[in-house]
């Protein structure tokens, strides 16, 4: 069973940067690493997908709202993904969740289902 542990959230002023990490346990070899993504949910809003990365770490997708500011990457040897967030805005304030799929695939797909979720980490951006 895959489990996810997130870290790196916190408070920052607008224009600042943060890096989130998410480490997966339960994948015994790098080849089993599935698609992973970051979602976020702000109070009173629906959860939205922010970024995604394929199993090989060679294809990434970013939502329009974060493109050019957020970057997802992964280290399969460490079973860890990262979300580098720059030029943060107050509207980026949310709880950020790491998600993992059982789908191991190299190349970008937008039909990925995510079965495993982290506990969430809070990101607060003040103006």
Coordinates of C-alpha atoms in Angstrom, one line a residue:
X1 CA 0.0 0.0 0.0
X2 CA 1.4 3.4 -1.0
X3 CA 1.5 6.1 1.6
X4 CA 2.4 9.7 1.1
X5 CA 4.0 12.2 3.5
X6 CA 4.1 15.9 2.6
X7 CA 6.3 18.6 4.0
X8 CA 7.4 22.2 3.3
X9 CA 4.2 24.2 3.8
X10 CA 4.2 27.5 5.6
X11 CA 3.5 31.2 5.5
X12 CA 5.2 33.6 3.1
X13 CA 4.6 37.1 1.7
X14 CA 3.4 37.7 -1.8
X15 CA 6.2 37.3 -4.3
X16 CA 8.0 34.8 -2.1
X17 CA 8.8 31.1 -2.7
X18 CA 8.2 27.8 -1.1
X19 CA 9.1 24.2 -1.9
X20 CA 6.8 21.3 -1.0
X21 CA 8.0 17.7 -0.8
X22 CA 6.1 14.5 -0.9
X23 CA 7.7 11.1 -0.3
X24 CA 5.9 7.9 -1.2
X25 CA 6.5 4.6 0.6
X26 CA 5.2 1.3 -0.7
X27 CA 6.8 1.4 -4.2
X28 CA 9.6 -1.1 -4.0
X29 CA 11.4 -0.1 -7.2
X30 CA 11.6 3.1 -9.2
X31 CA 9.8 1.4 -12.2
X32 CA 6.7 1.1 -10.1
X33 CA 6.5 4.8 -9.5
X34 CA 3.2 6.0 -10.6
X35 CA 1.9 9.3 -11.9
X36 CA 1.9 11.9 -9.2
X37 CA 0.3 15.3 -8.8
X38 CA -0.4 18.2 -6.4
X39 CA -3.9 19.4 -5.8
X40 CA -5.0 22.3 -3.6
X41 CA -8.1 23.3 -1.9
X42 CA -8.9 26.8 -0.5
X43 CA -11.6 27.4 2.1
X44 CA -15.0 27.4 0.4
X45 CA -13.6 26.3 -2.9
X46 CA -13.4 23.0 -4.8
X47 CA -10.2 21.0 -4.9
X48 CA -8.3 21.8 -8.0
X49 CA -5.3 20.0 -9.7
X50 CA -2.3 22.3 -9.8
X51 CA 0.4 20.2 -11.4
X52 CA 1.2 16.6 -12.5
X53 CA 4.2 14.6 -13.5
X54 CA 4.6 11.3 -15.3
X55 CA 6.4 8.3 -14.0
X56 CA 9.7 9.0 -15.8
X57 CA 9.7 12.7 -14.6
X58 CA 10.0 13.8 -18.2
X59 CA 6.5 15.2 -18.8
X60 CA 4.8 17.8 -16.6
X61 CA 1.5 19.6 -16.7
X62 CA 0.6 22.8 -14.9
X63 CA -2.7 24.6 -14.5
X64 CA -3.0 27.9 -16.2
X65 CA -3.2 29.7 -12.9
X66 CA 0.3 28.5 -11.9
X67 CA 2.1 28.1 -15.2
X68 CA 5.4 29.8 -15.2
X69 CA 5.4 30.1 -11.4
X70 CA 5.2 26.5 -10.2
X71 CA 7.4 23.6 -11.2
X72 CA 6.9 19.9 -10.3
X73 CA 9.8 17.5 -10.4
X74 CA 10.5 14.0 -9.0
X75 CA 13.4 11.9 -7.8
X76 CA 12.4 8.3 -8.4
X77 CA 15.3 6.9 -6.4
X78 CA 14.0 8.7 -3.4
X79 CA 10.3 8.2 -4.3
X80 CA 9.8 11.9 -3.8
X81 CA 8.2 14.7 -5.8
X82 CA 8.7 18.4 -5.3
X83 CA 6.6 21.4 -6.0
X84 CA 8.7 24.6 -6.3
X85 CA 6.4 27.6 -6.0
X86 CA 7.7 31.0 -6.9
X87 CA 6.1 34.4 -7.3
X88 CA 3.4 33.3 -4.8
X89 CA 0.2 35.2 -4.7
X90 CA -2.5 35.5 -2.0
X91 CA -4.8 33.4 -4.2
X92 CA -2.3 30.5 -3.9
X93 CA -3.3 30.2 -0.2
X94 CA -4.7 26.7 0.2
X95 CA -4.1 23.3 1.6
X96 CA -1.9 21.4 -0.8
X97 CA -2.3 17.7 -1.3
X98 CA 0.1 15.2 -2.8
X99 CA -1.6 12.5 -4.9
X100 CA -0.3 9.3 -6.4
X101 CA -1.7 7.0 -9.1
X102 CA -1.3 3.3 -9.6
X103 CA -0.7 4.2 -13.3
X104 CA 3.0 3.9 -14.2
X105 CA 3.3 5.7 -17.5
X106 CA 5.9 7.8 -19.3
X107 CA 4.3 10.7 -21.2
X108 CA 1.6 13.2 -20.4
X109 CA -1.9 12.0 -19.9
X110 CA -4.8 14.0 -18.6
X111 CA -7.1 11.0 -17.7
X112 CA -5.1 9.8 -14.7
X113 CA -7.0 8.8 -11.6
X114 CA -5.3 9.2 -8.3
X115 CA -6.0 6.7 -5.5
X116 CA -3.6 7.7 -2.8
X117 CA -3.6 11.1 -1.0
X118 CA -1.4 12.8 1.5
X119 CA -2.6 14.5 4.6
X120 CA -2.2 18.0 3.2
X121 CA 0.1 20.8 4.0
X122 CA -1.0 24.4 4.5
X123 CA 0.4 27.3 2.3
X124 CA -0.5 30.8 3.3
X125 CA 0.5 33.8 1.2
X126 CA 0.0 37.2 2.7
X127 CA -0.3 40.4 0.7

